[in-house]
Amino acid sequence: MPSPYTPQPHHRFTFGLWTVGNIGRDPFGEPVRAPLSPVQIVHLLAEVGAYGVNLHDNDLVPIDATPGQRDRIVAAFRQALAETGLVVPMATTNLFSHPVFKDGAFTSNDPRVRAFALQKTMRAIDLGAALGAQIYVFWGGREGVETDAAKDPVLAIHRTREAMNFLCEYVLDQGYDLRFALEAKPNEPRADIYNATTGHMLAFIATLDHPEMVGVNPEVAHEHMAGLNFLHNVAQAWEAGKLFHIDLNDQAFGRYDQDFRFGAVNLKAAFFLVKFLEDVGYAGSRHFDAHAYRSEDEAGVKDFARGCMRTYLILKEKAAAWNADPEIQALLAEIHQDDGSAAPFLGAYNRARADDLKAATFDYQALAARGLRYERLDQLTIELLLGVR
Ligand SMILES: [Mn+2]
């Protein structure tokens, strides 16, 4: 009987090639770890117990590879997948590293760059589909500005919509079983990035020609950078049927993009996130878009990857304990008590109900005087998380 904290394929834990492959370069310092080949990364992920590996096109195939080189690289990668049993549930396009994308890809002011971005994305979609990916992520890291003198923000929306509509039609035309997931971030590497939060993305998706093909990929760190409650973003996406994928990591509010190990900073927020995903039955990948501290060597990278999954599974167990805790459940029952007296007034509008409600009398002073016991509920949650319940 394996430990409940041992990752299993049904947990759907995935990592990007770029995550455990991160070499620890930052704006102030050179790499601290030797690069690992995609084949080495697949074997590392298999060793730590991951289910799948996701990739940008250029994580696997360099942007300047010849067709022959590409075929050899992809064949070796497929061989590693076959040897380890890892799958590729998600793929995406690198539209941010090469200097050609310094002013964005789909929102570039240069139409030749916009066309090149579409070409690069179609080729990357072909690669992802060939590897079995069913989710295709779009993170527009360079789709923004340093100065609003440079771009018209309405035109940026139009250009992004045109690109997404084009690519949806491409997927349909090819007959791929592939859905898109849009990932928001408020800033970094641009000073400001368009469609800055998951909420912006949800509003944008509704304007597309094929909104049913397009959902979101919320990332903990990105919403925390925007100062938002990540769970609320995820819940809104879920309720809208748009939670196609999720990027788990951690991040202190108000900081640069830290991409820490899942649960490393905001443990309570991580708990309520895991509890939500498990309670609603989210069936997609639990993808870790994060990397090891720059202090780490390859052993530390494995510690990082194992830690992401282990923390998720511990919090999953805590969520089950929370749901089964008699005192917590009694408090919830008290909080949600309903004497039925308001039932005639609530629900869908009709004239009679509105008239009755306008004529009704409420003892609002008594309602206001009721203590809600959220302090006790939260303390029980803390004690459960701290292991003393
Ligand atoms: Mn991400």
Coordinates of C-alpha atoms and ligand atoms in Angstrom, one line a residue:
M1 CA 0.0 0.0 0.0
P2 CA 1.7 3.2 -1.1
S3 CA 1.7 6.3 1.1
P4 CA -1.2 8.6 0.3
Y5 CA 1.5 11.2 -0.4
T6 CA 3.0 9.1 -3.2
P7 CA 2.1 10.6 -6.6
Q8 CA 0.0 8.3 -8.8
P9 CA -1.0 8.7 -12.5
H10 CA -4.6 9.4 -11.5
H11 CA -3.5 12.5 -9.6
R12 CA -2.6 14.1 -13.0
F13 CA 0.5 15.8 -11.8
T14 CA 2.4 17.4 -14.7
F15 CA 5.5 19.7 -15.1
G16 CA 6.7 21.7 -18.0
L17 CA 10.1 20.9 -19.6
W18 CA 11.0 24.5 -18.6
T19 CA 10.2 24.0 -14.9
V20 CA 12.5 21.2 -13.7
G21 CA 14.7 22.2 -16.7
N22 CA 15.1 25.7 -15.3
I23 CA 18.8 26.5 -15.1
G24 CA 18.5 29.3 -12.5
R25 CA 19.3 32.3 -14.6
D26 CA 17.9 35.5 -13.3
P27 CA 18.1 39.2 -14.4
F28 CA 21.2 39.6 -12.2
G29 CA 22.9 36.3 -12.4
E30 CA 24.2 33.6 -14.7
P31 CA 22.8 30.0 -14.7
V32 CA 23.6 27.9 -11.7
R33 CA 22.6 24.5 -13.1
A34 CA 23.7 22.7 -16.2
P35 CA 21.0 22.3 -18.9
L36 CA 19.2 19.0 -19.0
S37 CA 18.1 17.6 -22.3
P38 CA 14.4 16.9 -22.9
V39 CA 15.1 13.2 -22.7
Q40 CA 16.9 13.7 -19.3
I41 CA 14.0 15.8 -18.0
V42 CA 11.5 13.1 -19.0
H43 CA 13.5 10.5 -17.0
L44 CA 13.8 12.9 -14.0
L45 CA 10.1 13.5 -14.0
A46 CA 9.4 9.7 -14.2
E47 CA 11.8 9.2 -11.2
V48 CA 9.9 11.7 -9.0
G49 CA 6.5 10.2 -10.0
A50 CA 5.0 12.8 -12.4
Y51 CA 2.2 11.7 -14.7
G52 CA 3.0 14.0 -17.6
V53 CA 5.3 16.6 -19.2
N54 CA 4.2 19.7 -21.0
L55 CA 6.3 21.9 -23.3
H56 CA 6.7 25.0 -25.4
D57 CA 7.7 24.2 -29.0
N58 CA 11.2 25.5 -28.4
D59 CA 11.7 23.7 -25.1
L60 CA 11.9 20.6 -27.3
V61 CA 12.9 21.8 -30.8
P62 CA 15.3 24.8 -31.0
I63 CA 13.8 27.7 -33.1
D64 CA 16.6 27.3 -35.7
A65 CA 16.5 23.5 -36.0
T66 CA 16.4 22.0 -39.5
P67 CA 13.5 19.6 -40.3
G68 CA 16.0 16.7 -40.0
Q69 CA 17.2 17.8 -36.6
R70 CA 13.6 18.3 -35.4
D71 CA 12.6 14.8 -36.5
R72 CA 15.6 13.3 -34.6
I73 CA 14.8 15.3 -31.4
V74 CA 11.1 14.4 -31.5
A75 CA 11.9 10.8 -32.1
A76 CA 14.2 10.7 -29.1
F77 CA 11.6 12.4 -26.9
R78 CA 8.9 10.0 -28.0
Q79 CA 11.3 7.1 -27.1
A80 CA 11.7 8.6 -23.6
L81 CA 8.0 8.9 -23.2
A82 CA 7.5 5.3 -24.3
E83 CA 10.2 4.1 -21.9
T84 CA 8.7 6.0 -18.9
G85 CA 5.0 6.0 -19.6
L86 CA 4.8 9.8 -19.3
V87 CA 2.2 11.6 -21.5
V88 CA 2.1 15.1 -22.9
P89 CA -1.3 16.6 -21.9
M90 CA -0.5 20.2 -22.8
A91 CA 1.6 22.1 -25.3
T92 CA 2.2 25.8 -25.9
T93 CA 4.1 28.2 -28.1
N94 CA 7.2 30.2 -27.1
L95 CA 6.2 33.7 -28.4
F96 CA 8.4 35.6 -25.9
S97 CA 12.0 34.5 -25.9
H98 CA 13.3 35.4 -29.4
P99 CA 14.0 39.2 -29.9
V100 CA 11.5 39.1 -32.9
F101 CA 8.8 39.1 -30.2
K102 CA 10.2 42.0 -28.3
D103 CA 7.0 44.0 -29.0
G104 CA 4.7 41.0 -28.8
A105 CA 3.5 38.4 -31.2
F106 CA -0.3 38.6 -32.0
T107 CA -0.3 42.3 -30.8
S108 CA 2.9 43.4 -32.5
N109 CA 2.6 46.6 -34.5
D110 CA 4.5 44.8 -37.3
P111 CA 2.1 42.7 -39.4
R112 CA 5.1 40.5 -40.5
V113 CA 5.7 39.6 -36.9
R114 CA 2.0 38.9 -36.4
A115 CA 2.1 36.6 -39.4
F116 CA 5.2 34.9 -38.2
A117 CA 3.6 34.3 -34.8
L118 CA 0.6 32.6 -36.4
Q119 CA 2.9 30.4 -38.5
K120 CA 5.0 29.5 -35.4
T121 CA 1.9 28.7 -33.5
M122 CA 0.3 26.5 -36.2
R123 CA 3.6 24.5 -36.4
A124 CA 3.7 24.2 -32.6
I125 CA 0.0 23.1 -32.5
D126 CA 1.0 20.4 -35.1
L127 CA 3.8 19.3 -32.8
G128 CA 1.6 19.3 -29.7
A129 CA -1.2 17.4 -31.4
A130 CA 1.3 14.8 -32.7
L131 CA 2.5 14.3 -29.1
G132 CA -1.1 13.8 -27.9
A133 CA -1.8 17.1 -26.2
Q134 CA -5.5 18.0 -25.8
I135 CA -4.9 21.4 -24.2
Y136 CA -3.1 24.2 -25.9
V137 CA -2.0 27.1 -23.7
F138 CA -1.6 30.7 -24.7
W139 CA 0.5 32.9 -22.4
G140 CA 1.1 36.2 -24.1
G141 CA 4.1 37.3 -22.1
R142 CA 5.1 40.0 -24.5
E143 CA 1.6 41.1 -25.5
G144 CA 1.8 44.4 -23.8
V145 CA 3.7 47.7 -23.6
E146 CA 6.2 49.8 -21.7
T147 CA 4.5 52.9 -22.9
D148 CA 0.9 53.4 -24.1
A149 CA 2.3 55.7 -26.7
A150 CA 3.3 52.6 -28.6
K151 CA 0.1 50.7 -29.0
D152 CA -3.7 51.2 -29.2
P153 CA -5.2 49.0 -26.5
V154 CA -8.4 48.5 -28.4
L155 CA -6.4 47.5 -31.5
A156 CA -4.5 45.1 -29.3
I157 CA -7.8 43.4 -28.4
H158 CA -8.8 43.2 -32.1
R159 CA -5.5 41.7 -33.1
T160 CA -5.6 39.1 -30.3
R161 CA -9.2 38.2 -31.3
E162 CA -8.3 37.9 -34.9
A163 CA -5.4 35.6 -34.0
M164 CA -7.4 33.4 -31.7
N165 CA -10.3 33.1 -34.3
F166 CA -7.7 32.1 -37.0
L167 CA -6.1 29.5 -34.8
C168 CA -9.5 28.0 -33.6
E169 CA -10.4 27.6 -37.3
Y170 CA -7.0 26.0 -38.0
V171 CA -7.6 23.4 -35.2
L172 CA -11.1 22.7 -36.6
D173 CA -9.8 22.5 -40.2
Q174 CA -7.1 20.0 -39.1
G175 CA -9.6 17.9 -37.1
Y176 CA -7.4 18.1 -33.9
D177 CA -9.0 17.2 -30.6
L178 CA -7.6 20.3 -28.9
R179 CA -8.9 23.1 -26.8
F180 CA -7.2 26.4 -26.0
A181 CA -6.5 27.7 -22.4
L182 CA -5.6 31.4 -22.1
E183 CA -3.2 32.3 -19.3
A184 CA -3.3 35.8 -17.8
K185 CA -0.5 37.8 -16.1
P186 CA -0.6 41.4 -15.2
N187 CA 3.1 42.3 -15.9
E188 CA 6.6 40.9 -16.3
P189 CA 8.3 40.7 -18.7
R190 CA 6.3 43.7 -20.2
A191 CA 5.5 46.7 -17.9
D192 CA 1.9 45.9 -18.6
I193 CA 0.4 42.9 -20.3
Y194 CA -3.1 43.0 -21.9
N195 CA -5.9 40.8 -20.6
A196 CA -4.2 41.1 -17.2
T197 CA -6.2 38.6 -15.1
T198 CA -8.3 35.5 -15.6
G199 CA -11.4 37.7 -15.3
H200 CA -10.3 39.7 -18.3
M201 CA -9.7 36.5 -20.2
L202 CA -13.2 35.2 -19.4
A203 CA -14.7 38.4 -20.8
F204 CA -12.5 38.2 -23.9
I205 CA -13.3 34.6 -24.6
A206 CA -17.0 35.4 -24.8
T207 CA -16.3 37.6 -27.9
L208 CA -14.6 34.9 -29.9
D209 CA -16.1 33.0 -32.9
H210 CA -15.7 29.6 -31.1
P211 CA -15.9 30.4 -27.4
E212 CA -16.7 26.8 -26.6
M213 CA -13.1 25.8 -27.7
V214 CA -11.5 28.3 -25.4
G215 CA -11.1 28.4 -21.6
V216 CA -8.5 29.6 -19.1
N217 CA -5.3 28.5 -17.5
P218 CA -5.2 30.4 -14.2
E219 CA -1.8 30.6 -12.4
V220 CA -1.5 31.1 -8.7
A221 CA 1.5 33.5 -9.0
H222 CA 0.0 35.6 -11.7
E223 CA -3.2 36.4 -9.8
H224 CA -1.2 37.0 -6.6
M225 CA 1.0 39.5 -8.5
A226 CA -2.3 41.3 -9.3
G227 CA -3.2 41.2 -5.6
L228 CA -6.2 38.9 -6.2
N229 CA -7.7 35.9 -4.4
F230 CA -6.7 33.1 -6.7
L231 CA -9.4 30.7 -5.5
H232 CA -12.1 33.2 -6.5
N233 CA -10.6 33.4 -10.0
V234 CA -10.5 29.6 -10.3
A235 CA -14.1 29.3 -8.9
Q236 CA -15.4 31.8 -11.5
A237 CA -13.7 30.0 -14.3
W238 CA -15.0 26.6 -13.0
E239 CA -18.6 27.9 -12.7
A240 CA -18.3 29.2 -16.3
G241 CA -17.2 25.8 -17.5
K242 CA -13.8 27.4 -18.5
L243 CA -11.3 25.8 -16.1
F244 CA -9.5 23.8 -18.8
H245 CA -6.1 23.8 -17.1
I246 CA -4.4 25.2 -14.0
D247 CA -0.8 26.3 -13.2
L248 CA 0.1 25.7 -9.6
N249 CA 3.0 27.4 -7.9
D250 CA 3.3 30.0 -5.2
Q251 CA 4.2 33.7 -4.9
A252 CA 4.4 36.4 -2.2
F253 CA 2.0 39.2 -2.9
G254 CA 3.6 42.4 -4.3
R255 CA 6.8 40.7 -5.5
Y256 CA 8.3 39.9 -8.9
D257 CA 7.3 36.6 -10.6
Q258 CA 8.7 34.2 -8.1
D259 CA 7.3 30.8 -9.4
F260 CA 8.0 29.1 -6.1
R261 CA 7.2 25.5 -5.2
F262 CA 3.4 24.9 -4.7
G263 CA 2.4 25.8 -1.1
A264 CA 5.8 27.4 -0.3
V265 CA 4.3 30.8 0.7
N266 CA 0.5 30.9 1.2
L267 CA -0.3 27.6 2.7
K268 CA -3.8 28.4 3.8
A269 CA -4.7 29.7 0.3
A270 CA -3.2 26.6 -1.2
F271 CA -5.3 24.5 1.1
F272 CA -8.6 26.1 0.1
L273 CA -7.5 25.8 -3.6
V274 CA -6.8 22.1 -3.3
K275 CA -10.0 21.6 -1.4
F276 CA -11.9 23.4 -4.1
L277 CA -10.4 21.4 -7.0
E278 CA -11.0 18.1 -5.1
D279 CA -14.5 19.0 -3.9
V280 CA -15.8 20.0 -7.4
G281 CA -14.1 17.1 -9.1
Y282 CA -11.8 19.0 -11.4
A283 CA -10.5 16.3 -13.7
G284 CA -7.7 18.2 -15.6
S285 CA -4.0 18.3 -15.1
R286 CA -2.5 19.6 -11.8
H287 CA 0.3 21.3 -13.6
F288 CA 3.2 22.8 -11.7
D289 CA 4.6 25.9 -13.4
A290 CA 7.3 26.7 -11.0
H291 CA 11.0 26.1 -10.5
A292 CA 13.5 25.2 -7.8
Y293 CA 15.3 27.9 -5.9
R294 CA 18.5 29.2 -7.5
S295 CA 20.4 27.7 -4.6
E296 CA 19.6 24.1 -5.8
D297 CA 21.6 21.5 -7.7
E298 CA 19.9 18.6 -9.6
A299 CA 19.1 16.8 -6.3
G300 CA 17.4 20.0 -5.1
V301 CA 15.4 20.2 -8.3
K302 CA 14.0 16.7 -7.5
D303 CA 13.3 17.9 -3.9
F304 CA 11.4 20.8 -5.5
A305 CA 9.3 18.6 -7.8
R306 CA 8.6 16.0 -5.1
G307 CA 7.6 18.8 -2.8
C308 CA 5.0 20.3 -5.1
M309 CA 3.2 17.0 -5.4
R310 CA 3.6 16.0 -1.8
T311 CA 2.2 19.3 -0.5
Y312 CA -0.7 18.9 -2.9
L313 CA -1.5 15.4 -1.6
I314 CA -1.1 16.4 2.0
L315 CA -3.5 19.3 1.5
K316 CA -5.9 16.9 -0.3
E317 CA -5.9 14.7 2.8
K318 CA -6.4 17.8 5.0
A319 CA -9.4 18.8 2.8
A320 CA -10.9 15.4 3.3
A321 CA -10.3 15.7 7.1
W322 CA -11.9 19.2 7.0
N323 CA -15.0 17.8 5.2
A324 CA -15.2 15.0 7.8
D325 CA -14.6 17.0 10.9
P326 CA -17.7 16.9 13.1
E327 CA -17.1 20.2 14.8
I328 CA -16.4 22.0 11.5
Q329 CA -19.4 20.4 9.9
A330 CA -21.6 21.4 12.9
L331 CA -20.4 25.0 12.6
L332 CA -21.1 24.9 8.9
A333 CA -24.6 23.6 9.5
E334 CA -25.2 26.4 12.0
I335 CA -23.8 29.0 9.6
H336 CA -26.1 27.7 6.8
Q337 CA -29.2 27.3 9.0
D338 CA -32.4 28.2 7.2
D339 CA -35.8 28.4 9.0
G340 CA -37.6 28.7 5.6
S341 CA -39.1 32.0 6.4
A342 CA -37.3 33.8 3.5
A343 CA -38.2 31.1 0.9
P344 CA -41.3 32.9 -0.4
F345 CA -39.2 35.9 -1.2
L346 CA -36.2 34.4 -2.9
G347 CA -35.6 32.9 -6.3
A348 CA -36.7 34.1 -9.8
Y349 CA -38.5 37.4 -10.1
N350 CA -42.3 37.6 -10.5
R351 CA -44.6 40.5 -9.8
A352 CA -46.5 38.8 -6.9
R353 CA -43.2 37.8 -5.2
A354 CA -41.8 41.4 -5.5
D355 CA -45.1 42.8 -4.1
D356 CA -45.0 40.4 -1.1
L357 CA -41.3 41.2 -0.5
K358 CA -41.9 44.9 -0.6
A359 CA -44.7 44.5 2.0
A360 CA -42.8 42.1 4.3
T361 CA -41.3 43.1 7.6
F362 CA -37.8 42.1 8.7
D363 CA -36.3 42.3 12.2
Y364 CA -33.0 43.5 10.7
Q365 CA -31.7 44.5 14.1
A366 CA -32.0 40.9 15.3
L367 CA -30.4 39.7 12.0
A368 CA -27.5 42.1 12.5
A369 CA -27.0 41.0 16.1
R370 CA -26.3 37.3 15.2
G371 CA -22.7 36.2 15.5
L372 CA -21.5 34.2 12.6
R373 CA -18.8 32.1 14.3
Y374 CA -16.3 32.5 11.4
E375 CA -13.5 33.1 13.9
R376 CA -14.1 29.7 15.4
L377 CA -14.4 28.1 12.0
D378 CA -11.2 29.6 10.8
Q379 CA -9.3 28.7 14.0
L380 CA -10.4 25.1 13.6
T381 CA -9.1 25.2 10.0
I382 CA -5.8 26.5 11.2
E383 CA -5.5 23.9 13.9
L384 CA -6.4 21.2 11.4
L385 CA -3.7 22.5 9.0
L386 CA -1.2 22.7 11.9
G387 CA -1.8 19.1 12.8
V388 CA -3.3 19.4 16.2
R389 CA -6.7 18.2 15.3
Ligands
MN1 MN 2.2 29.6 -16.3

